[in-house]
Amino acid sequence: MGDEIGFDDLGPLKVIHVHEPSVGLKAILVVDNVATGPSIGGLRMAEDVSAAECARLARAMTMKNAAAGLPHGGGKSVMFGDPKMPRDAKEARIRAFACSLRYEHGYIFGPDLGTDEGCMAWVNDEIGRAVGLPREFGGIPLDQIGATAWGLTHAVEVALEYCDFSLDGARVVIQGFGAVGMHAARFLGERGAVLVGASDSRGAVYDEAGLGVAELIALKTAGKSVIDSPAGEKRERDAAIDMECEIWIPAARPDVIDARNVRRLNAKLVAQGANIPVTREAEDYLHKHNVLCIPDFIANAGGVICGAMEFHGATEGAAMNAVAEKITRNTREVLESARRDGKTPRAAALELATRRVRRAMDNRRWSLF
Ligand code: NAD
């Protein structure tokens, strides 16, 4: 991918490069679109980030926030550097970056790869504009309570109205048994589904009679792998793709299903917990073969909905209710429109989000700022 930023009539509104040599800070903010409200998006820290990646992620947030019906636009920030650098150095950079953006009221920081709630506490301390804060500062620990998986579970429940099986006894396979994956296994299990396969970066485990969700969660919480479980057959990591099931949940990495391996999937419903886990080509293939795919930015919006609710001072309970309500409504709207117009759920979701952004833009004096 080149490092060109694509501009179109939706954005980006602003691209800001920040440099402060005294602390080794090099970072970029892209505010894509603020028509629906100040943008919310994560701060990603990695050695190989780029302006183009930042812009792409900022647009994805515009779509996700609009689709979720939040009063927030899309933005994203990236910081160059190893996220595992000494704490003092990381803190100095993050505090400096936050200060450099203190007047950028159109951007609210959130955690992303390489940053966590502690980093958001530093940002909040400097400029008072961050979500995903520790509990002491009114934060809602979304990974601990499984906000994204809670949303995903509601998306699955709606999608079942468009499938020929019920949740009771449905076999589930989860690729990536992490914060999203393990809570999804828990919530779906509570509703009668059976986890038959799970994987993480070290390998996969399978049991057609069902795996013990609580045991696997205990292993992962203790820093171990799903393959350390005494139960189930151990398989290599990517074998999770071939495991026969009704519901397949990618909750690990981008682009794990592509044109080359999509034929291996043996599922009826793919609920996308990860961001862009299925390439467009593979999604089109699944659509043609009657495998329903709930697009990532509809199914996994629980985290950002929870963050937005936190920003507006909501309690944990109110935030979880908002996640359930918004994702249920949006999934139904998207799947209904996809069925009615014979298009893919992703095409329907993009149309829905774009329509909301354009409607908001129509009410503004300037289209972007
Ligand atoms: P996490 O780090 O807690 O868990 C990821 C899990 O995937 C880990 O168990 C890891 O071992 C495993 N994994 C890594 N590479 C793998 C591979 N190639 N095959 C199988 N397993 C692999 O991360 P998370 O917070 O659960 O996020 C998972 C995905 O969901 C990411 O794509 C993230 O961007 C997306 N997402 C997360 C949230 C959230 O609220 N946490 C919200 C929206 C989207």
CSV table of C-alpha atoms and ligand atoms in Angstrom, one decimal:
chain,number,residue,atom,x,y,z
A,1,MET,CA,0.0,0.0,0.0
A,2,GLY,CA,1.3,3.5,-0.9
A,3,ASP,CA,1.5,6.3,1.6
A,4,GLU,CA,-1.0,8.5,-0.3
A,5,ILE,CA,-4.0,9.8,1.6
A,6,GLY,CA,-7.2,9.6,-0.5
A,7,PHE,CA,-9.4,12.7,-0.2
A,8,ASP,CA,-13.1,12.6,-1.2
A,9,ASP,CA,-16.2,14.6,-0.4
A,10,LEU,CA,-16.5,12.9,3.0
A,11,GLY,CA,-13.0,13.8,4.2
A,12,PRO,CA,-10.5,13.8,5.7
A,13,LEU,CA,-11.1,17.2,7.2
A,14,LYS,CA,-7.6,17.5,8.7
A,15,VAL,CA,-4.3,15.8,8.7
A,16,ILE,CA,-1.9,17.0,11.4
A,17,HIS,CA,1.7,15.8,11.7
A,18,VAL,CA,3.2,16.4,15.1
A,19,HIS,CA,6.9,16.4,15.9
A,20,GLU,CA,8.7,17.1,19.2
A,21,PRO,CA,12.3,16.0,19.1
A,22,SER,CA,12.9,16.5,22.9
A,23,VAL,CA,10.9,13.4,23.6
A,24,GLY,CA,11.2,11.6,20.3
A,25,LEU,CA,7.6,12.2,19.3
A,26,LYS,CA,6.5,11.7,15.8
A,27,ALA,CA,2.8,11.2,15.3
A,28,ILE,CA,-0.2,11.9,13.0
A,29,LEU,CA,-3.8,12.8,13.6
A,30,VAL,CA,-6.4,12.4,10.9
A,31,VAL,CA,-9.8,13.8,11.6
A,32,ASP,CA,-11.9,12.4,8.9
A,33,ASN,CA,-15.4,13.8,9.4
A,34,VAL,CA,-17.1,15.6,12.2
A,35,ALA,CA,-20.6,16.2,10.7
A,36,THR,CA,-22.2,14.0,13.3
A,37,GLY,CA,-20.1,15.4,16.2
A,38,PRO,CA,-16.5,15.4,17.5
A,39,SER,CA,-14.6,12.4,16.2
A,40,ILE,CA,-13.8,9.4,18.4
A,41,GLY,CA,-11.0,7.0,17.4
A,42,GLY,CA,-8.1,5.1,18.9
A,43,LEU,CA,-4.5,6.1,19.3
A,44,ARG,CA,-2.4,3.4,17.7
A,45,MET,CA,1.3,3.0,18.6
A,46,ALA,CA,3.6,0.9,16.4
A,47,GLU,CA,6.9,1.2,14.6
A,48,ASP,CA,5.4,0.9,11.1
A,49,VAL,CA,2.3,3.2,11.2
A,50,SER,CA,1.7,5.6,8.3
A,51,ALA,CA,-0.4,8.5,7.3
A,52,ALA,CA,-2.3,6.4,4.8
A,53,GLU,CA,-3.1,3.7,7.4
A,54,CYS,CA,-4.2,6.4,9.8
A,55,ALA,CA,-6.5,8.0,7.2
A,56,ARG,CA,-8.0,4.6,6.3
A,57,LEU,CA,-8.7,3.8,10.0
A,58,ALA,CA,-10.2,7.3,10.5
A,59,ARG,CA,-12.6,6.7,7.6
A,60,ALA,CA,-13.5,3.3,9.1
A,61,MET,CA,-14.4,5.1,12.3
A,62,THR,CA,-16.6,7.6,10.5
A,63,MET,CA,-18.5,4.7,9.1
A,64,LYS,CA,-18.6,2.7,12.3
A,65,ASN,CA,-19.7,5.7,14.4
A,66,ALA,CA,-22.4,6.8,11.9
A,67,ALA,CA,-23.6,3.2,11.5
A,68,ALA,CA,-23.9,2.9,15.3
A,69,GLY,CA,-25.9,6.2,15.4
A,70,LEU,CA,-23.5,7.9,17.7
A,71,PRO,CA,-23.2,11.7,17.9
A,72,HIS,CA,-19.5,11.3,16.9
A,73,GLY,CA,-17.5,11.5,13.7
A,74,GLY,CA,-14.5,9.5,12.8
A,75,GLY,CA,-10.8,10.1,13.6
A,76,LYS,CA,-7.7,8.2,14.4
A,77,SER,CA,-4.2,9.0,15.6
A,78,VAL,CA,-1.0,7.1,15.2
A,79,MET,CA,2.4,7.4,17.0
A,80,PHE,CA,5.6,6.0,15.7
A,81,GLY,CA,7.5,3.8,18.2
A,82,ASP,CA,7.7,0.5,19.9
A,83,PRO,CA,4.7,0.3,22.3
A,84,LYS,CA,6.9,-1.8,24.7
A,85,MET,CA,9.4,1.0,25.2
A,86,PRO,CA,10.2,2.0,28.8
A,87,ARG,CA,7.2,3.4,30.5
A,88,ASP,CA,8.7,6.8,31.2
A,89,ALA,CA,9.6,7.3,27.5
A,90,LYS,CA,6.1,6.2,26.4
A,91,GLU,CA,4.4,8.5,28.9
A,92,ALA,CA,6.5,11.5,27.8
A,93,ARG,CA,5.5,10.9,24.2
A,94,ILE,CA,1.8,10.4,24.9
A,95,ARG,CA,1.6,13.4,27.2
A,96,ALA,CA,3.4,15.6,24.6
A,97,PHE,CA,1.1,14.3,21.8
A,98,ALA,CA,-2.0,15.0,23.9
A,99,CYS,CA,-0.7,18.6,24.7
A,100,SER,CA,0.0,19.3,21.0
A,101,LEU,CA,-3.6,18.5,20.2
A,102,ARG,CA,-5.1,20.4,23.2
A,103,TYR,CA,-7.1,22.7,20.9
A,104,GLU,CA,-8.2,19.9,18.5
A,105,HIS,CA,-11.7,19.7,20.1
A,106,GLY,CA,-12.9,17.7,17.1
A,107,TYR,CA,-10.9,14.6,18.2
A,108,ILE,CA,-11.4,12.4,21.3
A,109,PHE,CA,-8.7,9.9,22.1
A,110,GLY,CA,-9.4,6.2,22.7
A,111,PRO,CA,-7.2,3.2,23.2
A,112,ASP,CA,-6.1,1.0,20.2
A,113,LEU,CA,-3.2,-1.3,19.4
A,114,GLY,CA,-0.2,-0.4,21.6
A,115,THR,CA,-2.2,1.8,24.0
A,116,ASP,CA,-4.4,1.1,27.0
A,117,GLU,CA,-6.5,2.7,29.7
A,118,GLY,CA,-3.3,3.9,31.5
A,119,CYS,CA,-2.3,5.8,28.4
A,120,MET,CA,-5.8,7.3,28.2
A,121,ALA,CA,-5.4,8.4,31.8
A,122,TRP,CA,-2.3,10.4,30.8
A,123,VAL,CA,-4.2,12.0,27.9
A,124,ASN,CA,-7.1,12.8,30.2
A,125,ASP,CA,-4.7,14.3,32.8
A,126,GLU,CA,-3.3,16.7,30.1
A,127,ILE,CA,-6.3,17.7,28.1
A,128,GLY,CA,-9.4,16.0,29.6
A,129,ARG,CA,-10.5,14.5,26.3
A,130,ALA,CA,-10.2,10.7,26.2
A,131,VAL,CA,-12.4,7.6,26.5
A,132,GLY,CA,-11.5,4.1,27.7
A,133,LEU,CA,-10.3,5.5,31.0
A,134,PRO,CA,-9.6,3.5,34.2
A,135,ARG,CA,-12.5,3.1,36.5
A,136,GLU,CA,-11.2,5.7,39.0
A,137,PHE,CA,-11.7,8.4,36.3
A,138,GLY,CA,-15.3,7.2,35.4
A,139,GLY,CA,-14.0,4.8,32.8
A,140,ILE,CA,-15.9,1.7,31.8
A,141,PRO,CA,-13.5,-1.3,31.4
A,142,LEU,CA,-14.9,-2.4,28.1
A,143,ASP,CA,-12.6,-5.4,27.5
A,144,GLN,CA,-13.2,-6.7,31.0
A,145,ILE,CA,-16.9,-6.6,30.7
A,146,GLY,CA,-16.9,-7.7,27.1
A,147,ALA,CA,-18.7,-4.7,25.5
A,148,THR,CA,-17.8,-5.6,22.0
A,149,ALA,CA,-18.7,-9.3,22.4
A,150,TRP,CA,-22.1,-8.2,24.0
A,151,GLY,CA,-22.8,-6.2,20.8
A,152,LEU,CA,-21.6,-9.1,18.6
A,153,THR,CA,-24.0,-11.5,20.5
A,154,HIS,CA,-26.9,-9.2,19.7
A,155,ALA,CA,-25.9,-9.0,16.1
A,156,VAL,CA,-25.9,-12.8,15.9
A,157,GLU,CA,-29.3,-13.0,17.5
A,158,VAL,CA,-30.8,-10.7,14.8
A,159,ALA,CA,-28.9,-12.5,12.1
A,160,LEU,CA,-30.5,-15.8,13.1
A,161,GLU,CA,-33.8,-14.4,11.8
A,162,TYR,CA,-32.2,-14.7,8.4
A,163,CYS,CA,-30.7,-18.2,8.9
A,164,ASP,CA,-32.2,-21.7,9.1
A,165,PHE,CA,-30.9,-22.7,12.5
A,166,SER,CA,-31.4,-21.5,16.1
A,167,LEU,CA,-28.9,-20.6,18.7
A,168,ASP,CA,-29.8,-23.5,20.9
A,169,GLY,CA,-27.2,-26.1,20.1
A,170,ALA,CA,-25.6,-24.1,17.3
A,171,ARG,CA,-21.9,-24.9,17.0
A,172,VAL,CA,-19.6,-21.9,17.3
A,173,VAL,CA,-15.9,-21.6,16.3
A,174,ILE,CA,-13.9,-18.6,17.5
A,175,GLN,CA,-10.6,-17.6,15.9
A,176,GLY,CA,-8.7,-15.5,18.4
A,177,PHE,CA,-9.8,-16.3,22.0
A,178,GLY,CA,-8.9,-12.9,23.4
A,179,ALA,CA,-10.9,-10.0,24.9
A,180,VAL,CA,-13.6,-10.2,22.2
A,181,GLY,CA,-13.5,-13.9,21.5
A,182,MET,CA,-13.7,-15.2,25.0
A,183,HIS,CA,-16.6,-13.0,26.0
A,184,ALA,CA,-18.4,-13.9,22.8
A,185,ALA,CA,-18.0,-17.6,23.7
A,186,ARG,CA,-19.4,-16.8,27.2
A,187,PHE,CA,-22.5,-14.8,26.0
A,188,LEU,CA,-23.4,-17.2,23.2
A,189,GLY,CA,-22.8,-20.2,25.5
A,190,GLU,CA,-25.3,-18.7,28.0
A,191,ARG,CA,-27.8,-18.6,25.2
A,192,GLY,CA,-27.5,-22.3,24.3
A,193,ALA,CA,-24.7,-22.2,21.7
A,194,VAL,CA,-21.9,-24.8,21.9
A,195,LEU,CA,-18.3,-23.8,21.5
A,196,VAL,CA,-16.7,-26.5,19.4
A,197,GLY,CA,-13.5,-24.8,18.3
A,198,ALA,CA,-11.2,-22.0,19.5
A,199,SER,CA,-7.8,-20.7,18.5
A,200,ASP,CA,-5.2,-18.2,19.5
A,201,SER,CA,-1.7,-17.2,18.2
A,202,ARG,CA,-0.3,-20.6,19.4
A,203,GLY,CA,-2.8,-23.1,18.1
A,204,ALA,CA,-6.3,-24.4,18.0
A,205,VAL,CA,-8.4,-26.8,20.0
A,206,TYR,CA,-11.5,-28.7,18.9
A,207,ASP,CA,-14.2,-30.9,20.5
A,208,GLU,CA,-17.4,-31.7,18.6
A,209,ALA,CA,-19.1,-32.4,22.0
A,210,GLY,CA,-18.2,-28.9,23.2
A,211,LEU,CA,-15.3,-27.2,24.9
A,212,GLY,CA,-15.4,-25.8,28.5
A,213,VAL,CA,-15.7,-22.0,28.0
A,214,ALA,CA,-15.0,-21.2,31.6
A,215,GLU,CA,-11.9,-23.4,31.6
A,216,LEU,CA,-10.6,-21.8,28.4
A,217,ILE,CA,-11.2,-18.3,29.8
A,218,ALA,CA,-9.3,-19.3,33.0
A,219,LEU,CA,-6.3,-20.5,30.9
A,220,LYS,CA,-6.2,-17.3,28.8
A,221,THR,CA,-6.6,-15.1,31.9
A,222,ALA,CA,-3.6,-16.9,33.4
A,223,GLY,CA,-1.5,-16.0,30.3
A,224,LYS,CA,-1.7,-19.5,28.8
A,225,SER,CA,-3.0,-20.7,25.4
A,226,VAL,CA,-6.2,-22.6,24.5
A,227,ILE,CA,-3.9,-25.5,23.5
A,228,ASP,CA,-2.8,-25.8,27.1
A,229,SER,CA,-6.3,-27.2,27.8
A,230,PRO,CA,-6.3,-30.9,28.8
A,231,ALA,CA,-9.6,-31.3,26.9
A,232,GLY,CA,-10.2,-31.3,23.2
A,233,GLU,CA,-8.0,-32.2,20.2
A,234,LYS,CA,-5.1,-29.9,19.5
A,235,ARG,CA,-4.7,-28.6,16.0
A,236,GLU,CA,-2.5,-26.1,14.2
A,237,ARG,CA,-3.5,-22.4,14.5
A,238,ASP,CA,-5.2,-22.0,11.1
A,239,ALA,CA,-7.1,-25.2,11.4
A,240,ALA,CA,-9.9,-23.1,13.0
A,241,ILE,CA,-10.8,-22.1,9.5
A,242,ASP,CA,-11.8,-25.6,8.5
A,243,MET,CA,-13.8,-26.5,11.6
A,244,GLU,CA,-17.4,-27.3,10.7
A,245,CYS,CA,-19.9,-25.1,12.6
A,246,GLU,CA,-23.0,-22.9,12.3
A,247,ILE,CA,-21.4,-19.7,13.5
A,248,TRP,CA,-17.8,-18.7,12.7
A,249,ILE,CA,-16.3,-15.7,14.6
A,250,PRO,CA,-13.1,-14.1,13.5
A,251,ALA,CA,-11.8,-12.2,16.5
A,252,ALA,CA,-8.0,-11.9,15.9
A,253,ARG,CA,-6.3,-10.4,12.8
A,254,PRO,CA,-7.3,-8.6,9.6
A,255,ASP,CA,-7.6,-10.4,6.3
A,256,VAL,CA,-7.6,-13.9,7.7
A,257,ILE,CA,-10.2,-15.1,5.1
A,258,ASP,CA,-9.3,-14.2,1.6
A,259,ALA,CA,-10.0,-15.5,-1.9
A,260,ARG,CA,-7.5,-18.4,-1.5
A,261,ASN,CA,-8.9,-19.9,1.7
A,262,VAL,CA,-12.6,-18.9,1.7
A,263,ARG,CA,-13.6,-22.2,0.3
A,264,ARG,CA,-12.4,-23.9,3.4
A,265,LEU,CA,-14.9,-22.2,5.6
A,266,ASN,CA,-17.7,-24.6,6.7
A,267,ALA,CA,-20.2,-22.3,8.4
A,268,LYS,CA,-23.6,-20.6,7.8
A,269,LEU,CA,-23.0,-17.3,9.6
A,270,VAL,CA,-19.8,-15.3,10.0
A,271,ALA,CA,-20.0,-12.6,12.7
A,272,GLN,CA,-17.0,-10.3,12.3
A,273,GLY,CA,-15.5,-9.5,15.7
A,274,ALA,CA,-12.2,-8.4,14.3
A,275,ASN,CA,-11.7,-5.4,12.0
A,276,ILE,CA,-11.6,-6.3,8.3
A,277,PRO,CA,-11.1,-10.1,8.9
A,278,VAL,CA,-12.6,-11.1,5.5
A,279,THR,CA,-11.5,-9.5,2.2
A,280,ARG,CA,-14.1,-8.0,-0.1
A,281,GLU,CA,-13.6,-10.8,-2.6
A,282,ALA,CA,-14.1,-13.5,0.0
A,283,GLU,CA,-17.2,-11.7,1.4
A,284,ASP,CA,-18.7,-11.7,-2.1
A,285,TYR,CA,-17.9,-15.4,-2.5
A,286,LEU,CA,-19.6,-16.1,0.8
A,287,HIS,CA,-22.6,-14.0,-0.2
A,288,LYS,CA,-23.0,-16.0,-3.4
A,289,HIS,CA,-22.9,-19.2,-1.4
A,290,ASN,CA,-25.5,-18.1,1.1
A,291,VAL,CA,-23.2,-17.7,4.0
A,292,LEU,CA,-24.4,-14.6,5.9
A,293,CYS,CA,-21.6,-12.2,6.9
A,294,ILE,CA,-22.4,-9.5,9.5
A,295,PRO,CA,-19.9,-6.7,8.5
A,296,ASP,CA,-17.2,-5.8,11.1
A,297,PHE,CA,-18.3,-2.1,11.6
A,298,ILE,CA,-21.8,-3.2,12.4
A,299,ALA,CA,-21.1,-6.3,14.5
A,300,ASN,CA,-18.1,-5.0,16.5
A,301,ALA,CA,-19.2,-1.5,17.3
A,302,GLY,CA,-19.9,-2.4,20.9
A,303,GLY,CA,-16.5,-1.0,22.1
A,304,VAL,CA,-16.9,2.4,20.6
A,305,ILE,CA,-20.5,2.7,21.7
A,306,CYS,CA,-19.4,1.9,25.2
A,307,GLY,CA,-16.6,4.5,24.9
A,308,ALA,CA,-19.0,7.2,23.6
A,309,MET,CA,-21.4,6.4,26.5
A,310,GLU,CA,-18.5,6.8,28.9
A,311,PHE,CA,-17.7,10.1,27.4
A,312,HIS,CA,-21.2,11.3,28.0
A,313,GLY,CA,-21.1,10.2,31.7
A,314,ALA,CA,-23.2,7.0,31.4
A,315,THR,CA,-23.0,4.1,33.9
A,316,GLU,CA,-21.8,0.7,32.9
A,317,GLY,CA,-25.4,-0.7,32.8
A,318,ALA,CA,-26.6,2.2,30.6
A,319,ALA,CA,-23.7,1.7,28.3
A,320,MET,CA,-24.4,-2.1,27.9
A,321,ASN,CA,-28.0,-1.3,27.2
A,322,ALA,CA,-27.1,1.2,24.5
A,323,VAL,CA,-24.7,-1.4,22.9
A,324,ALA,CA,-27.5,-4.0,22.8
A,325,GLU,CA,-30.2,-1.6,21.6
A,326,LYS,CA,-28.1,0.1,18.9
A,327,ILE,CA,-26.5,-3.1,17.5
A,328,THR,CA,-29.8,-4.9,17.4
A,329,ARG,CA,-31.5,-2.0,15.5
A,330,ASN,CA,-28.6,-1.5,13.1
A,331,THR,CA,-28.1,-5.2,12.3
A,332,ARG,CA,-31.8,-5.5,11.5
A,333,GLU,CA,-31.8,-2.4,9.3
A,334,VAL,CA,-28.7,-3.6,7.4
A,335,LEU,CA,-29.8,-7.2,6.9
A,336,GLU,CA,-33.3,-6.1,6.0
A,337,SER,CA,-32.1,-3.7,3.4
A,338,ALA,CA,-29.6,-6.3,2.0
A,339,ARG,CA,-32.3,-8.8,1.6
A,340,ARG,CA,-34.8,-6.3,0.1
A,341,ASP,CA,-32.3,-4.9,-2.5
A,342,GLY,CA,-30.4,-8.2,-3.1
A,343,LYS,CA,-27.0,-6.7,-2.1
A,344,THR,CA,-24.4,-7.7,0.3
A,345,PRO,CA,-24.8,-6.7,4.0
A,346,ARG,CA,-21.6,-4.7,3.7
A,347,ALA,CA,-22.9,-2.7,0.7
A,348,ALA,CA,-26.1,-2.1,2.7
A,349,ALA,CA,-24.2,-1.1,5.8
A,350,LEU,CA,-22.0,1.4,3.9
A,351,GLU,CA,-25.0,2.9,2.3
A,352,LEU,CA,-26.7,3.3,5.7
A,353,ALA,CA,-23.6,4.9,7.3
A,354,THR,CA,-22.9,7.2,4.3
A,355,ARG,CA,-26.5,8.3,4.2
A,356,ARG,CA,-26.3,9.3,7.9
A,357,VAL,CA,-23.1,11.2,7.4
A,358,ARG,CA,-24.4,13.1,4.3
A,359,ARG,CA,-27.6,14.0,6.1
A,360,ALA,CA,-25.6,15.5,8.9
A,361,MET,CA,-23.4,17.3,6.5
A,362,ASP,CA,-26.4,18.8,4.8
A,363,ASN,CA,-27.2,20.7,8.0
A,364,ARG,CA,-23.9,22.4,8.2
A,365,ARG,CA,-22.7,25.6,6.8
A,366,TRP,CA,-19.4,24.1,5.6
A,367,SER,CA,-19.5,20.5,4.5
A,368,LEU,CA,-16.5,19.3,6.5
A,369,PHE,CA,-15.6,21.8,9.2
B,1,NAD,P1,-6.8,-9.5,22.1
B,1,NAD,O1,-5.4,-9.2,21.9
B,1,NAD,O2,-7.4,-9.5,23.5
B,1,NAD,O3,-7.1,-11.0,21.5
B,1,NAD,C1,-6.7,-11.4,20.3
B,1,NAD,C2,-6.5,-12.9,20.3
B,1,NAD,O4,-6.2,-13.4,19.0
B,1,NAD,C3,-5.4,-13.4,21.3
B,1,NAD,O5,-5.9,-14.5,22.0
B,1,NAD,C4,-4.3,-13.9,20.3
B,1,NAD,O6,-3.5,-14.9,20.8
B,1,NAD,C5,-5.1,-14.3,19.1
B,1,NAD,N1,-4.5,-14.3,17.8
B,1,NAD,C6,-3.5,-13.5,17.3
B,1,NAD,N2,-3.2,-13.8,16.1
B,1,NAD,C7,-4.0,-14.9,15.8
B,1,NAD,C8,-4.1,-15.7,14.6
B,1,NAD,N3,-3.4,-15.5,13.5
B,1,NAD,N4,-5.0,-16.8,14.7
B,1,NAD,C9,-5.7,-17.0,15.8
B,1,NAD,N5,-5.6,-16.3,16.9
B,1,NAD,C10,-4.8,-15.2,16.9
B,1,NAD,O7,-7.6,-8.5,21.1
B,1,NAD,P2,-9.1,-8.1,21.1
B,1,NAD,O8,-9.3,-6.9,21.9
B,1,NAD,O9,-10.0,-9.3,21.5
B,1,NAD,O10,-9.4,-7.8,19.6
B,1,NAD,C11,-9.5,-8.8,18.6
B,1,NAD,C12,-9.9,-8.2,17.3
B,1,NAD,O11,-11.1,-7.5,17.4
B,1,NAD,C13,-8.9,-7.1,16.7
B,1,NAD,O12,-8.9,-7.2,15.3
B,1,NAD,C14,-9.5,-5.8,17.2
B,1,NAD,O13,-9.1,-4.8,16.3
B,1,NAD,C15,-10.9,-6.1,17.0
B,1,NAD,N6,-11.8,-5.3,17.8
B,1,NAD,C16,-11.7,-5.2,19.2
B,1,NAD,C17,-12.5,-4.4,20.0
B,1,NAD,C18,-12.4,-4.4,21.5
B,1,NAD,O14,-13.3,-3.9,22.1
B,1,NAD,N7,-11.4,-5.0,22.1
B,1,NAD,C19,-13.5,-3.6,19.3
B,1,NAD,C20,-13.6,-3.7,17.9
B,1,NAD,C21,-12.8,-4.5,17.2
